[in-house]
mmCIF file of C-alpha atoms in Angstrom:
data_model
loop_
_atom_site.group_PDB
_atom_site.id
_atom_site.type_symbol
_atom_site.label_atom_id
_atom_site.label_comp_id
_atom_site.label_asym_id
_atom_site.label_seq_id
_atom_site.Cartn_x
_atom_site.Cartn_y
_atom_site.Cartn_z
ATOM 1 C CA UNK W 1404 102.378 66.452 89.656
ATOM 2 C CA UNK W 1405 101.009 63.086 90.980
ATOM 3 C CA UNK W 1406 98.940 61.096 89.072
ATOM 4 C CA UNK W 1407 96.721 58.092 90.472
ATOM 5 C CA UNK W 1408 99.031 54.933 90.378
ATOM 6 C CA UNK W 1409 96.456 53.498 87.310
ATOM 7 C CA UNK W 1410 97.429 56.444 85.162
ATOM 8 C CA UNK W 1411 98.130 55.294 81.952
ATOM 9 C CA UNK W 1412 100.504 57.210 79.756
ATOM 10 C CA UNK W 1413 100.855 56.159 75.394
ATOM 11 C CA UNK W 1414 103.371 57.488 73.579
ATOM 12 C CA UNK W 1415 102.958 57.209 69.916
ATOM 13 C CA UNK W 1416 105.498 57.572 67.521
ATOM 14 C CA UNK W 1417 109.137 55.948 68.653
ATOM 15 C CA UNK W 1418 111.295 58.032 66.426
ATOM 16 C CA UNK W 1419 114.311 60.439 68.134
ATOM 17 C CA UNK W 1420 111.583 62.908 70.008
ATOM 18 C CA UNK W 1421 109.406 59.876 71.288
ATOM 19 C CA UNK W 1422 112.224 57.669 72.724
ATOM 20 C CA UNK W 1423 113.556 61.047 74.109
ATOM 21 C CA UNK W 1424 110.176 61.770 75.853
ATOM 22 C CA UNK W 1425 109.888 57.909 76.911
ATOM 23 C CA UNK W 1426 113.478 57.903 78.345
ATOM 24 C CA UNK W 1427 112.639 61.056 79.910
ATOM 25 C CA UNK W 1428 109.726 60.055 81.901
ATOM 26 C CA UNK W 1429 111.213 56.877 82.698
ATOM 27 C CA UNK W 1430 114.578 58.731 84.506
ATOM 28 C CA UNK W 1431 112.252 61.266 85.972
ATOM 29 C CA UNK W 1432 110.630 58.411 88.106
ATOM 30 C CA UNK W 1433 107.522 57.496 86.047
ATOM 31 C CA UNK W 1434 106.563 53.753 86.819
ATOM 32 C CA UNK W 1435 107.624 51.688 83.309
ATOM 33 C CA UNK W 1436 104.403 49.365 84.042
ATOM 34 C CA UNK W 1437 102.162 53.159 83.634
ATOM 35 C CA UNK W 1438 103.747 53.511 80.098
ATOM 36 C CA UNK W 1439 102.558 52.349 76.720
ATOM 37 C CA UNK W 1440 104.527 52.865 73.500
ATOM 38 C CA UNK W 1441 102.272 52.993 70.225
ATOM 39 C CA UNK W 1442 104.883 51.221 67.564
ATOM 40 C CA UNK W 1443 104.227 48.987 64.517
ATOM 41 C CA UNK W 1444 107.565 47.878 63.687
ATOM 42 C CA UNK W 1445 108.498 44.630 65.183
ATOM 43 C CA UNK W 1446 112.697 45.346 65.507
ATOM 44 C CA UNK W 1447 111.718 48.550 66.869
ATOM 45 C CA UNK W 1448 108.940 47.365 69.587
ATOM 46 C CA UNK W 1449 111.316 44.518 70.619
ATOM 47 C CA UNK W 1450 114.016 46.727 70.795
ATOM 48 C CA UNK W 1451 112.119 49.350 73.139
ATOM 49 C CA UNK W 1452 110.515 46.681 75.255
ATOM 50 C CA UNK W 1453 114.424 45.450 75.878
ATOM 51 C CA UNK W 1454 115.701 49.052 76.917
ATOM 52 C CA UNK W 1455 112.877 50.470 78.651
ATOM 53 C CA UNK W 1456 110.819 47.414 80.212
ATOM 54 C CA UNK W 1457 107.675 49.238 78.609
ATOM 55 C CA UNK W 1458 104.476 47.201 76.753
ATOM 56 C CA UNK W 1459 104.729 47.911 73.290
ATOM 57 C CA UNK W 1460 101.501 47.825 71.069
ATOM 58 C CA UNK W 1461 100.040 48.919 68.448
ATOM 59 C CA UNK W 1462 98.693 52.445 67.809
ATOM 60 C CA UNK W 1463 95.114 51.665 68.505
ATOM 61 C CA UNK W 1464 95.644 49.632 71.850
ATOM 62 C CA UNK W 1465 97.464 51.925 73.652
ATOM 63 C CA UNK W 1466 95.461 54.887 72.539
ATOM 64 C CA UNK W 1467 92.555 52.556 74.035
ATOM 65 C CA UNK W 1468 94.206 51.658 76.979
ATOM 66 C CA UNK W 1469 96.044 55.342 77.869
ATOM 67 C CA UNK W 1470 94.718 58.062 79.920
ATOM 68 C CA UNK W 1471 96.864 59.966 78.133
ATOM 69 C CA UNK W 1472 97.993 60.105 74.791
ATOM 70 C CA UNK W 1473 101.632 61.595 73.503
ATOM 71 C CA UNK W 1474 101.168 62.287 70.064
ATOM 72 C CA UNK W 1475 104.973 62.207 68.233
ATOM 73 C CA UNK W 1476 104.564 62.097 64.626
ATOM 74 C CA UNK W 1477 105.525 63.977 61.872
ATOM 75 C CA UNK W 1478 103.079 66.792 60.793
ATOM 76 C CA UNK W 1479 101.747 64.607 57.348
ATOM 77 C CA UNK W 1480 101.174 61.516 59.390
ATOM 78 C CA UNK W 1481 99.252 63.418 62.079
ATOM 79 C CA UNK W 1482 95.529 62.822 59.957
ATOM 80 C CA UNK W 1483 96.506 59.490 59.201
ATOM 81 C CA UNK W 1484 96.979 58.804 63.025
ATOM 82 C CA UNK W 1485 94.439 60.863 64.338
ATOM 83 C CA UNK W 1486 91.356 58.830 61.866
ATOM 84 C CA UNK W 1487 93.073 55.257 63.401
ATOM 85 C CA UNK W 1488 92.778 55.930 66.514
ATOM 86 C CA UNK W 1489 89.616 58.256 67.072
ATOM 87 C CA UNK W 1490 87.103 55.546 67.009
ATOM 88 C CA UNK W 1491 88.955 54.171 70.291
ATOM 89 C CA UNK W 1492 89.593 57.661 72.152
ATOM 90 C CA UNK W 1493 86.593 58.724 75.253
ATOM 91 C CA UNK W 1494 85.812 61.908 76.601
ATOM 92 C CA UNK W 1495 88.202 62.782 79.608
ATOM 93 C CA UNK W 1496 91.404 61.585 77.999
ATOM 94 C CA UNK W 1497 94.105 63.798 77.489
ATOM 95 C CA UNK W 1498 95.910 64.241 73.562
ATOM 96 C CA UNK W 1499 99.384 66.345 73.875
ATOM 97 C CA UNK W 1500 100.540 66.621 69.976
ATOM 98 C CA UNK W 1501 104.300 67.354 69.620
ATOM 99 C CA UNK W 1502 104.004 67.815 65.893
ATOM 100 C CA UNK W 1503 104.710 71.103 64.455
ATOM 101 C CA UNK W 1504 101.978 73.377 62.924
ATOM 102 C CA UNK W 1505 99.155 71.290 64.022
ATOM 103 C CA UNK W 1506 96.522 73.345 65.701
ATOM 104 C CA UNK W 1507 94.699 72.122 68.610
ATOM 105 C CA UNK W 1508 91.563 73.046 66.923
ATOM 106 C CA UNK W 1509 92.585 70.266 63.648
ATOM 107 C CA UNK W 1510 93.269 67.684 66.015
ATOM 108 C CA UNK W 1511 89.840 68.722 68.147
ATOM 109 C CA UNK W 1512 87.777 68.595 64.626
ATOM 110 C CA UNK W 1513 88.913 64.950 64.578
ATOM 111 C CA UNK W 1514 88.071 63.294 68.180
ATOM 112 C CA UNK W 1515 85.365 63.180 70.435
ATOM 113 C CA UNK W 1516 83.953 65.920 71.950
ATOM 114 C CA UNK W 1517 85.518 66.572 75.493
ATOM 115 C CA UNK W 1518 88.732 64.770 74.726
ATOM 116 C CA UNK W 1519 91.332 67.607 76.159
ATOM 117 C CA UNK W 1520 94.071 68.768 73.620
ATOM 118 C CA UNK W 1521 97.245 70.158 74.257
ATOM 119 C CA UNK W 1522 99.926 71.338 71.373
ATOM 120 C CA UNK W 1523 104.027 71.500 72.446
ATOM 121 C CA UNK W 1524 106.796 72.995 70.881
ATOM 122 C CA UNK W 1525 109.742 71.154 71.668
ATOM 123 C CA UNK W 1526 113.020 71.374 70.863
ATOM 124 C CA UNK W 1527 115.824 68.598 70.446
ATOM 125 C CA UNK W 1528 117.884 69.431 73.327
ATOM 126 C CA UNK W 1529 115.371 67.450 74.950
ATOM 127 C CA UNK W 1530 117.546 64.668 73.764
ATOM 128 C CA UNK W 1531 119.980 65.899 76.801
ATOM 129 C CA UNK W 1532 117.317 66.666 79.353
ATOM 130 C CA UNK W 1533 117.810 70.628 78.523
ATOM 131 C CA UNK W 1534 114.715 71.083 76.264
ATOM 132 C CA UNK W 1535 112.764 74.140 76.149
ATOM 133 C CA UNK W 1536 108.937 72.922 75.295
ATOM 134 C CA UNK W 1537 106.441 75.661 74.781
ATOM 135 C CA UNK W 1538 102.873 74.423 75.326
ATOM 136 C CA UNK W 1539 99.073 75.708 74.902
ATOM 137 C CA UNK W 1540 95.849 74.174 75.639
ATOM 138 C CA UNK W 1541 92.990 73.421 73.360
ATOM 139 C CA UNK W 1542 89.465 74.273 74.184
ATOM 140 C CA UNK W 1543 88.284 71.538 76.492
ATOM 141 C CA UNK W 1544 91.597 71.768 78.619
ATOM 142 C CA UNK W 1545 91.453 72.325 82.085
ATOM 143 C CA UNK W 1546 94.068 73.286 84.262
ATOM 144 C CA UNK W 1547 94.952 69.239 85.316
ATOM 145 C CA UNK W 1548 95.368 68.201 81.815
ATOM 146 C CA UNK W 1549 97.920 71.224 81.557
ATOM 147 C CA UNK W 1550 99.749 70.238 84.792
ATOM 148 C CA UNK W 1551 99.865 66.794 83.389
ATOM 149 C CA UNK W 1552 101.638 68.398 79.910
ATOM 150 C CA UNK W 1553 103.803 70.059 82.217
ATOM 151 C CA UNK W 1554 104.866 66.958 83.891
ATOM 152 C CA UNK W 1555 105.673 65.126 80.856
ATOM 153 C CA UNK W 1556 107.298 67.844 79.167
ATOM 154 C CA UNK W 1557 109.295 68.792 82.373
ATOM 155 C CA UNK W 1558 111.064 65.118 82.319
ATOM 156 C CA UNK W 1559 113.267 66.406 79.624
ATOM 157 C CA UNK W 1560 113.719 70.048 79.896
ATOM 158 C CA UNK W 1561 111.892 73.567 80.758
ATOM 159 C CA UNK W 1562 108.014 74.157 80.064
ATOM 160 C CA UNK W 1563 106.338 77.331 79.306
ATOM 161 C CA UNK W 1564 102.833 77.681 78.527
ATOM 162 C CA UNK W 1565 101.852 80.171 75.911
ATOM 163 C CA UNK W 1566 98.517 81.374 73.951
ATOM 164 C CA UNK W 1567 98.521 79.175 71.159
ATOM 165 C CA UNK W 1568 98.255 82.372 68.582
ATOM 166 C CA UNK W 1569 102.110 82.623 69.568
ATOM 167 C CA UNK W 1570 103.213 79.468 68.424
ATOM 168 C CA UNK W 1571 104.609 80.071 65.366
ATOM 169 C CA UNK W 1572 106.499 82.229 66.646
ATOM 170 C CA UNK W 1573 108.020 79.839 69.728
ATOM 171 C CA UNK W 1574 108.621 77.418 66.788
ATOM 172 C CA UNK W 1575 110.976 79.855 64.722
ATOM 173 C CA UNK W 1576 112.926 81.151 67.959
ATOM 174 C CA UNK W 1577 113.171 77.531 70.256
ATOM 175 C CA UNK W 1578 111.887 74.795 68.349
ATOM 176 C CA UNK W 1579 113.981 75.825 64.737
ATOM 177 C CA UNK W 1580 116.483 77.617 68.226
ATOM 178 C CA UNK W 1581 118.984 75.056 67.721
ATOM 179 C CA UNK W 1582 119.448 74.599 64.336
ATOM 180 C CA UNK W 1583 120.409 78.775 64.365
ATOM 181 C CA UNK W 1584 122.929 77.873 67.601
ATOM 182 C CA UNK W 1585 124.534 74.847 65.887
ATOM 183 C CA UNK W 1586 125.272 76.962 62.366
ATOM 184 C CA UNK W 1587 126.851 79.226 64.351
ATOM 185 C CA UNK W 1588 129.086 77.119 66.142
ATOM 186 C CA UNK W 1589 129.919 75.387 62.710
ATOM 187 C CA UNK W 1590 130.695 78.967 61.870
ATOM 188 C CA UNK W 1591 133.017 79.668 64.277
ATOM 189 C CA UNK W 1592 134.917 76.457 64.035
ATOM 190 C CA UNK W 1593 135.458 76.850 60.723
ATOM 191 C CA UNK W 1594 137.036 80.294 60.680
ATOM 192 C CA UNK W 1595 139.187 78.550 63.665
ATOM 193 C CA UNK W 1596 140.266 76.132 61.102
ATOM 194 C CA UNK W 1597 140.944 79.253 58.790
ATOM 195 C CA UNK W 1598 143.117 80.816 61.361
ATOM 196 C CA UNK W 1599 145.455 78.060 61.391
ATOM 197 C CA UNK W 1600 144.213 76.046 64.437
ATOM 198 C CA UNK W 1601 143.681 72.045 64.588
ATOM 199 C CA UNK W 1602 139.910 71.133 64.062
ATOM 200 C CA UNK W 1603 139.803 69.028 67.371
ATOM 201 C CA UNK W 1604 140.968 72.576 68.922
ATOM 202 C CA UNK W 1605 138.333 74.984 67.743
ATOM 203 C CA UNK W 1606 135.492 72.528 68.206
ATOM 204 C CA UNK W 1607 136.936 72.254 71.747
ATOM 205 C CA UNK W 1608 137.332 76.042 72.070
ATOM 206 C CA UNK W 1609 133.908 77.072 70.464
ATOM 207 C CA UNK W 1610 131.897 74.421 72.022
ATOM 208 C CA UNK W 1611 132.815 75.331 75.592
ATOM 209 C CA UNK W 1612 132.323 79.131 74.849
ATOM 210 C CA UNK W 1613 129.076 78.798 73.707
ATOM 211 C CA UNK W 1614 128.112 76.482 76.558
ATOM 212 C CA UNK W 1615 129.895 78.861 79.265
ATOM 213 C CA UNK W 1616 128.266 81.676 77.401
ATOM 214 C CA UNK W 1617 124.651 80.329 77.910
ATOM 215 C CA UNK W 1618 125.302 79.117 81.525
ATOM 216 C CA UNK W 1619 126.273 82.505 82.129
ATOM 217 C CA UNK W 1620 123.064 84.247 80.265
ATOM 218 C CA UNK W 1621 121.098 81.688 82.707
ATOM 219 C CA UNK W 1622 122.812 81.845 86.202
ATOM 220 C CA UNK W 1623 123.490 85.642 86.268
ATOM 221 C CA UNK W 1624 119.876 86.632 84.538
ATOM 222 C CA UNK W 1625 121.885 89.956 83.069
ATOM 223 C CA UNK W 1626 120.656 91.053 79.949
ATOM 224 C CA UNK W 1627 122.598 89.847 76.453
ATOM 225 C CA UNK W 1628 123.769 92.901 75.954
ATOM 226 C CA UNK W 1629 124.951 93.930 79.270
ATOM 227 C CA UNK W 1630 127.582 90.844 78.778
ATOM 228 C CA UNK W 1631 128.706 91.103 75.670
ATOM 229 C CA UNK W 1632 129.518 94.997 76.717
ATOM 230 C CA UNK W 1633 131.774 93.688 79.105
ATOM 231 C CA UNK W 1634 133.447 91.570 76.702
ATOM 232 C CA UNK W 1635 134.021 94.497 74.449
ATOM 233 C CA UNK W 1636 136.806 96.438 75.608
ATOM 234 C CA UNK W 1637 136.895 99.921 73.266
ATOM 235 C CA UNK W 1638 139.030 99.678 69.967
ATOM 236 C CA UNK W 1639 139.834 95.984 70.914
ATOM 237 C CA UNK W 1640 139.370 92.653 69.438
ATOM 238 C CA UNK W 1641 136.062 92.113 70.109
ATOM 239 C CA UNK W 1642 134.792 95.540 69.079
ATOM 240 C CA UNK W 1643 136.300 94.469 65.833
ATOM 241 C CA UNK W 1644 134.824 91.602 65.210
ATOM 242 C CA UNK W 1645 131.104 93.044 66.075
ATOM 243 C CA UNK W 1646 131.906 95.731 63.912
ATOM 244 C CA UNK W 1647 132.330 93.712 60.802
ATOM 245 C CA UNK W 1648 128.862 91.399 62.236
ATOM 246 C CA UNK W 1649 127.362 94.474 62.126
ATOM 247 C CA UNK W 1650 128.760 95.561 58.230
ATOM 248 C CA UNK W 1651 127.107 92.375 57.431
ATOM 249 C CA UNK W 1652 123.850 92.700 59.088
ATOM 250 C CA UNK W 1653 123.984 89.536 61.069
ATOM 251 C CA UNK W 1654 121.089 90.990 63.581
ATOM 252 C CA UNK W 1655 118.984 91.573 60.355
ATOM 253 C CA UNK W 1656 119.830 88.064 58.877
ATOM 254 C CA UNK W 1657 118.669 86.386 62.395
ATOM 255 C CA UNK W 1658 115.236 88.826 62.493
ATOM 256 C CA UNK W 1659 114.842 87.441 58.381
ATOM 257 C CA UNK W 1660 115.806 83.555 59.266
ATOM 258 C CA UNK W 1661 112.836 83.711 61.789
ATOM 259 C CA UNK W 1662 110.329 85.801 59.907
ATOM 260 C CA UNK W 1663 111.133 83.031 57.680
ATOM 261 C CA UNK W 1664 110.658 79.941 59.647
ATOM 262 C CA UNK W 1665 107.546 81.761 61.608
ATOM 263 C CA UNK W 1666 105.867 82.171 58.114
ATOM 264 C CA UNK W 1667 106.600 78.135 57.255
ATOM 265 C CA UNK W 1668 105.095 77.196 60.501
ATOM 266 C CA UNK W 1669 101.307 79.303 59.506
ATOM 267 C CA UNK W 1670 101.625 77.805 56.007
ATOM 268 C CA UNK W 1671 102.177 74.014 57.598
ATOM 269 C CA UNK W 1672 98.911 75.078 59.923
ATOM 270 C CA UNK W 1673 96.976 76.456 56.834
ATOM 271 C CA UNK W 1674 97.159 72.864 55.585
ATOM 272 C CA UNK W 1675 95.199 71.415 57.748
#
């Protein structure tokens, strides 16, 4: 997407997920002099005005000064933030909240009319520039202010828009996704360790199964099961091993784990 050279982009909140989005946009060739960090620390504005080359300020001034407005905060700070910096925000600006649970409509109830909302899922992958953000747009989003989610989003990772009624749901299968993918790799290592390998070796072994395994899924587009068919050889190894995932309903424990984390997300939105 290109945006007029006097687009102004804030990003506030510098945690993990904020640098991540800032050194995101900065490697995907997004001028440093169009980007605004919101930060309050000192150590940490210094620090980020050092690596980056961006104007650090506080949460109010570069909500003032942005055209649009990153919102990276934790879900209980996102009221806090929202009442600081409403009394500075203008119809035509664009708010894209990464914080989990928080409807567009809560964040809408707080700003001026006509300021366009947009709510992301991300995911922490983002951290290597293979994120998978889901995004939906408020009720005063057009189709630019969507684009222009896109384009931030799409610095570190894949975008995908969605209705926003099918968020919690994106949240327990991509944005809780890796937590599930990194237990299981822990898993696997550890049983390595059981079978009498060196730890260095299974985490070597796992690691690049599980990447080859999704690079696979990806570049061939064949469906899950189709592969792991092929893998499966009758009465061998592998149709062991599924057989005893199976005794100990591993596909039922995955549906329950994101039942589970679908139902947190509605009860973090009911808060509101």
């Amino acid at each position: 997407m290109s945006l007029p050279s006097t687009h102004q982009t804030a990003i506030i909140g510098a945690g993990v997920m904020g640098e991540t989005l800032l050194s995101g946009l900065v490697r995907a060739g997004r001028r440093v002099d169009t980007l605004l960090v919101g930060e309050k620390r000192a150590e940490r504005a210094a620090e980020l005005e050092e690596r980056y080359g961006v104007t650090v300020l506080g949460n109010v001034a570069a909500a003032k000064a942005a055209d649009t407005v990153a919102l990276v905060v934790k879900p209980q700070d996102m009221g806090e933030l929202l009442a600081e910096i409403a009394p500075v925000l203008r119809p035509g600006q664009l708010l894209v909240s990464l914080a989990a649970g928080i409807t567009t409509a809560y964040i809408e109830a707080r700003v001026p009319a006509d300021v366009a909302v947009v709510r992301v899922m991300p995911n922490t992958p983002a951290l290597v520039d293979e994120g998978m953000a889901a995004i939906s747009p408020g009720s005063h989003c057009g189709d630019a202010d969507l684009a222009e989610a896109e384009a931030l989003m799409g610095s570190c990772g894949k975008v995908l828009r969605v209705p926003e009624k099918q968020m919690d749901a994106v949240t327990a299968i991509s944005g809780s996704g890796p937590a599930y993918v990194f237990y299981v790799v822990e898993s696997m290592i550890e049983a390595g360790v059981h079978l009498g390998l060196p730890r260095a070796t299974a985490s070597e072994l796992v690691v690049q199964t599980v990447l080859g395994s999704a690079v696979m899924l990806r570049e061939t587009g064949t469906h899950p099961a189709v592969l792991r068919e092929q893998v499966t050889s009758p009465a061998g190894t592998t149709a062991a091993a599924l057989r005893e995932l199976e005794i100990h309903k591993v596909r039922a424990a995955f549906l329950a784990a994101m039942e589970a984390a679908r139902d947190r997300s509605r009860e973090l939105a009911a808060q509101d």
